[in-house]
Short mmCIF file of C-alpha atoms in Angstrom, two decimals:
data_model
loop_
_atom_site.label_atom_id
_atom_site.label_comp_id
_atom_site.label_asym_id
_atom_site.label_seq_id
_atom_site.Cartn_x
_atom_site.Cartn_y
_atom_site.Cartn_z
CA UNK A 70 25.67 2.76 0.48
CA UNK A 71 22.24 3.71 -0.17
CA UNK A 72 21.03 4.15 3.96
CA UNK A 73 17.36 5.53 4.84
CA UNK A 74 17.67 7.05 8.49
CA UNK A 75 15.15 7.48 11.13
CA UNK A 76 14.87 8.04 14.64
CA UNK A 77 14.86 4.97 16.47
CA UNK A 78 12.50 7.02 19.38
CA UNK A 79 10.64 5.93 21.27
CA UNK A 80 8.26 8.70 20.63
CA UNK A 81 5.21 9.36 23.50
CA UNK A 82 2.40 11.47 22.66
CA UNK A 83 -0.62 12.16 24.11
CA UNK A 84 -4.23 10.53 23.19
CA UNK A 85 -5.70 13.05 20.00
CA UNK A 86 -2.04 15.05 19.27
CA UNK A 87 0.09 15.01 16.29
CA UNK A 88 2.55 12.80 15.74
CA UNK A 89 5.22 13.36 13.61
CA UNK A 90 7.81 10.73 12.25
CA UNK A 91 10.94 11.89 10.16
CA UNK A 92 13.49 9.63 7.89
CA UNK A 93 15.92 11.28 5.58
CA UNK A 94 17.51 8.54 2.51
CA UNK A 95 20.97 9.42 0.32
CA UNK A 96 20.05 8.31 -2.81
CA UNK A 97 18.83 10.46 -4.85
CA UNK A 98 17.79 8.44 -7.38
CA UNK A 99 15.40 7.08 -5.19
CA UNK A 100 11.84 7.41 -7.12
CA UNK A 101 9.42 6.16 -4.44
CA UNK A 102 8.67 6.31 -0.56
CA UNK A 103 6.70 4.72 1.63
CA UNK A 104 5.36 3.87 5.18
CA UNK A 105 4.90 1.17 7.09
CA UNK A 106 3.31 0.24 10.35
CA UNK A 107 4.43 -2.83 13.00
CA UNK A 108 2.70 -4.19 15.50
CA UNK A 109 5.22 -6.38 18.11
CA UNK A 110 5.12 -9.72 16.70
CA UNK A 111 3.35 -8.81 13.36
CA UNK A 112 5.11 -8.12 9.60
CA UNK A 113 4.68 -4.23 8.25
CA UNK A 114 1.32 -3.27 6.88
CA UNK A 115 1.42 -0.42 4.07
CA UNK A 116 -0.63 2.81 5.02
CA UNK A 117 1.44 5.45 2.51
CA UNK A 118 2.78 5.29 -0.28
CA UNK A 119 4.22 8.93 -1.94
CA UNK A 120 5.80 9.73 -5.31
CA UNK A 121 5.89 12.95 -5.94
CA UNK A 122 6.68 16.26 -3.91
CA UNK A 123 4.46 17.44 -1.59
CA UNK A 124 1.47 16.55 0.63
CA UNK A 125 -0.28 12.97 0.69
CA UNK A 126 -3.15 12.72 2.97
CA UNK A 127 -5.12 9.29 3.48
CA UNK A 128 -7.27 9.86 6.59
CA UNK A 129 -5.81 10.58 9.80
CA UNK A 130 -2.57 9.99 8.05
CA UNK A 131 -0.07 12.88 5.86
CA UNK A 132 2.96 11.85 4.31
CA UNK A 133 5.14 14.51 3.07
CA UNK A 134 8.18 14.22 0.73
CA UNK A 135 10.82 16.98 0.04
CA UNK A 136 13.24 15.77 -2.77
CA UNK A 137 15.49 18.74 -3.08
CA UNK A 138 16.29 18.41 0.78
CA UNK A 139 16.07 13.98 1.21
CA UNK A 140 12.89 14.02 3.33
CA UNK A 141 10.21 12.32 4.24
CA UNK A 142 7.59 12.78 7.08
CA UNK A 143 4.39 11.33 8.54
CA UNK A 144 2.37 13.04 10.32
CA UNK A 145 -0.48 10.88 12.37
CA UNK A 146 -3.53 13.23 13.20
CA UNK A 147 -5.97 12.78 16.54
CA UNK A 148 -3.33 9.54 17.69
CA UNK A 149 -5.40 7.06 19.26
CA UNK A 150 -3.57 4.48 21.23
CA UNK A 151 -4.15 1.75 18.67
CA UNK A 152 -1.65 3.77 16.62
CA UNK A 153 1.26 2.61 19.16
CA UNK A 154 3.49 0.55 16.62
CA UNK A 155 7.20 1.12 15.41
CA UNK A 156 7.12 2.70 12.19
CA UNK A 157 9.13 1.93 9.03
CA UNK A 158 10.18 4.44 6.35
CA UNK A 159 11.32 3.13 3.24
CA UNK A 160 12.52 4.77 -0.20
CA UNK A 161 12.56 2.21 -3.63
CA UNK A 162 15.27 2.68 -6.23
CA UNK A 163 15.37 0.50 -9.15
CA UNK A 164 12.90 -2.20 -7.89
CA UNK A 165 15.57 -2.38 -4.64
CA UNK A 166 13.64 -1.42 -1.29
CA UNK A 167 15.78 0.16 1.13
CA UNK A 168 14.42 1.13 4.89
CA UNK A 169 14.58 3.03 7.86
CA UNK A 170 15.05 0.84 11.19
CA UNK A 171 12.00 2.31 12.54
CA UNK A 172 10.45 4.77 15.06
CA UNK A 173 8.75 3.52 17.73
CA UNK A 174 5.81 5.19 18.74
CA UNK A 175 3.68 5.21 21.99
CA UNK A 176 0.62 7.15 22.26
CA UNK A 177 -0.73 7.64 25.68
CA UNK A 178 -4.11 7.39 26.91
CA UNK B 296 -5.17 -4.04 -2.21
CA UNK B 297 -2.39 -6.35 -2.69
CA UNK B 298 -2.24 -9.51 -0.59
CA UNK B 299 0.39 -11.70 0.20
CA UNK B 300 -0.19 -15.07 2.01
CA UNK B 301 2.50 -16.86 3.66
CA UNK B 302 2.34 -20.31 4.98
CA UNK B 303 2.92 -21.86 7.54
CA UNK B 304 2.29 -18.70 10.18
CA UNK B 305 4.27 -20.53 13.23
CA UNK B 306 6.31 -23.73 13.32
CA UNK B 307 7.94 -26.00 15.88
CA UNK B 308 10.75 -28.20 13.90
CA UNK B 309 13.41 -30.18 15.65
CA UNK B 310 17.04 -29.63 15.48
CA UNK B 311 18.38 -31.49 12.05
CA UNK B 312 15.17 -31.25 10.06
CA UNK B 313 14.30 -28.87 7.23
CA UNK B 314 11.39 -26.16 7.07
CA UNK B 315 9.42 -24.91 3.90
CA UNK B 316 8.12 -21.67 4.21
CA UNK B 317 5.56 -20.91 1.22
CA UNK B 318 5.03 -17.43 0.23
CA UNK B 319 2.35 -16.08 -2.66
CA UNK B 320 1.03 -13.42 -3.90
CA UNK B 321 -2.70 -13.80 -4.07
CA UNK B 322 -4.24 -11.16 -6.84
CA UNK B 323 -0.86 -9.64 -8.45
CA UNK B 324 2.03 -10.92 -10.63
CA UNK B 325 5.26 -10.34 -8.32
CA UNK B 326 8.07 -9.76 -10.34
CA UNK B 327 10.36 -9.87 -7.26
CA UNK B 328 9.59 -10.96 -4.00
CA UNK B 329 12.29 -10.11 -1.23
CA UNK B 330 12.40 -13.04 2.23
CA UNK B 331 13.08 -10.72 5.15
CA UNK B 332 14.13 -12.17 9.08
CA UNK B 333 13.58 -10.65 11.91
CA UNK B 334 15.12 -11.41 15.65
CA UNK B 335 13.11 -9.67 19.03
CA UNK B 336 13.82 -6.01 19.02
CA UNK B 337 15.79 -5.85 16.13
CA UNK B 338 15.02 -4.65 12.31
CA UNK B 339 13.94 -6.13 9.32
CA UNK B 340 17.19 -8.11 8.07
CA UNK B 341 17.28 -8.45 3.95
CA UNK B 342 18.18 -12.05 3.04
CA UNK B 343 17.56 -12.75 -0.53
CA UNK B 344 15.96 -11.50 -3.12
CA UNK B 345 14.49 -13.49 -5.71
CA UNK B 346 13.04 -12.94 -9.47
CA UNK B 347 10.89 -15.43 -10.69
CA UNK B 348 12.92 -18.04 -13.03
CA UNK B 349 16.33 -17.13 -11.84
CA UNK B 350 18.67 -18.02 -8.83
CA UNK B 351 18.00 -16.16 -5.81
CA UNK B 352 20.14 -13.30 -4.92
CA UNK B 353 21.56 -13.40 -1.19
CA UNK B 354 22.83 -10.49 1.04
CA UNK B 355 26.43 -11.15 2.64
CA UNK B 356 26.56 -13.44 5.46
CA UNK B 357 23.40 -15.88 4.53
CA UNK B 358 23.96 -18.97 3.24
CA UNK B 359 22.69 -19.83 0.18
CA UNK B 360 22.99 -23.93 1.13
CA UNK B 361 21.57 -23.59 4.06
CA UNK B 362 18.19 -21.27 2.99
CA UNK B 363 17.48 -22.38 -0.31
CA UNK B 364 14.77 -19.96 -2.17
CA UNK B 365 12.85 -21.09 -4.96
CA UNK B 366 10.64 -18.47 -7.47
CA UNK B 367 9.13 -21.16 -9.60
CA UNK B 368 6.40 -18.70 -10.99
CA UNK B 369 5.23 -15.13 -10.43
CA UNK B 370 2.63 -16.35 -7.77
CA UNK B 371 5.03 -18.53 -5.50
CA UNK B 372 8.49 -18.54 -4.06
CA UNK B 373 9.32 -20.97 -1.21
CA UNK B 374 12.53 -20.26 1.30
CA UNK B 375 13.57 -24.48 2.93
CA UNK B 376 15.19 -23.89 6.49
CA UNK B 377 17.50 -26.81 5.99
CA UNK B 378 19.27 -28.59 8.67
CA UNK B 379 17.56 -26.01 10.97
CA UNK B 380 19.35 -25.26 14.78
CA UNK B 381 17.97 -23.04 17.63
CA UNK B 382 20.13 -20.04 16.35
CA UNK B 383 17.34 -20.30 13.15
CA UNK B 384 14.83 -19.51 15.41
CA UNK B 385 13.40 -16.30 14.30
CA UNK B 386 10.30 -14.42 12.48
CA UNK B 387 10.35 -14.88 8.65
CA UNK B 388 8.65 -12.48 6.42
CA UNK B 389 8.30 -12.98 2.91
CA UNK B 390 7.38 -9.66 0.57
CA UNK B 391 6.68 -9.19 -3.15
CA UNK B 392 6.29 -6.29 -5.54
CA UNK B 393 4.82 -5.75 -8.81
CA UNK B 394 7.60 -3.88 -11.65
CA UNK B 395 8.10 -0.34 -11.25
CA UNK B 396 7.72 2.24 -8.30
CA UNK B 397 5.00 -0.24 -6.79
CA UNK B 398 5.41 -0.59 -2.80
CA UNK B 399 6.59 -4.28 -1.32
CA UNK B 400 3.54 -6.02 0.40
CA UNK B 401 4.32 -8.49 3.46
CA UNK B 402 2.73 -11.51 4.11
CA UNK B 403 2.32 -12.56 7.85
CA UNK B 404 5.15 -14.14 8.49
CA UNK B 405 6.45 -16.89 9.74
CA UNK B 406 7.34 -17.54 13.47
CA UNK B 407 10.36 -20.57 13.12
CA UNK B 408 11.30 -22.57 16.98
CA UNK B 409 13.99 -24.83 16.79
CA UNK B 410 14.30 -27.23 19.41
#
């Protein structure tokens, strides 16, 4: 069973902290990992996509990916409160997208 | 970037009747695209997963008579609602990816009331 985990939250944070998501995935063979963002009532929008160990930054946005250990983070600089949303984490293995059931995320004015 | 439109973005449809749900992708070729529902509260649910010229492929527990996809070309796949009740109701998302370690891109959805 090839599972992507995250937790469900709901995660508060103040207006202009970090926020910082976490999803671990079993497969190994997974070769690509990415973000998405929901907005109640809307379908996911893509803001990262990562590949390759490491750092990823886009903006306000990081994504981080640690094979040896299953990992992947984003971290969501200066949160504004348009960045409340539940976010998805999901990891691709052989053209098969597998993902997280989402973090939601609250950031407090 | 990659778009995805989906048509139509809400529908009302009576008990009985059947729903087309049109899904492209707008400036790629989509190899695969994946139709996704979605019930208040709850996570994306996989239901099929189609690749243009070939029978769809459905997760366990939907039924293929009842939503019938339909990936006549690398643009376009289409999932009928047929004989649609109130337990249909729910949010519809359609999603397609280019070959290779490409991300999925969503189209808008589509909100489905059965009355």
């Amino acid at each position: 069973q090839k599972e992507v985990e995250q937790n469900s939250g709901p995660l508060s944070v103040p207006e202009g902290a970090i926020a910082s998501l976490n999803c671990t995935y079993s497969d190994r063979g997974s070769q690509s990992f990415f973000w998405y963002r929901q907005y109640s009532g809307k379908s996911p929008e893509l803001i990262m996509s990562i590949y390759s160990n490491g750092d990823k930054e886009d903006g306000r946005f990081t994504a981080q990916l640690n094979k040896a250990s299953q990992y992947v983070s984003l971290l969501i600089r200066d949160s504004q409160p348009s960045d409340s949303a539940t976010y998805l984490c999901a990891a691709n293995t052989g053209n098969q997208f597998y993902f997280g059931t989402g973090t939601s995320l609250t950031v407090i004015p | 970037g990659a778009v995805v439109s989906q048509h139509p973005s809400r529908v009302i449809c009576k008990s009985g009747t059947s729903v087309k749900i049109e899904c492209r992708s707008l400036d790629f070729q989509a190899t695969t695209m994946f139709w996704y529902r979605q019930f208040p509260k709850q996570s994306l649910m996989l239901m099929a997963t189609s690749n243009e010229g070939s029978k769809a492929t459905y997760e366990q527990g939907v039924e293929k008579d009842k939503f019938l996809i339909n990936h006549a070309s690398l643009t376009l796949s289409t999932l009928t609602v047929t004989s649609a009740h109130p337990e249909d109701s729910s949010f519809y998302i359609c999603s397609a990816t280019r070959e290779g370690n490409s991300p999925l891109h969503f189209g808008n959805g589509t909100r489905l009331t059965v009355t």
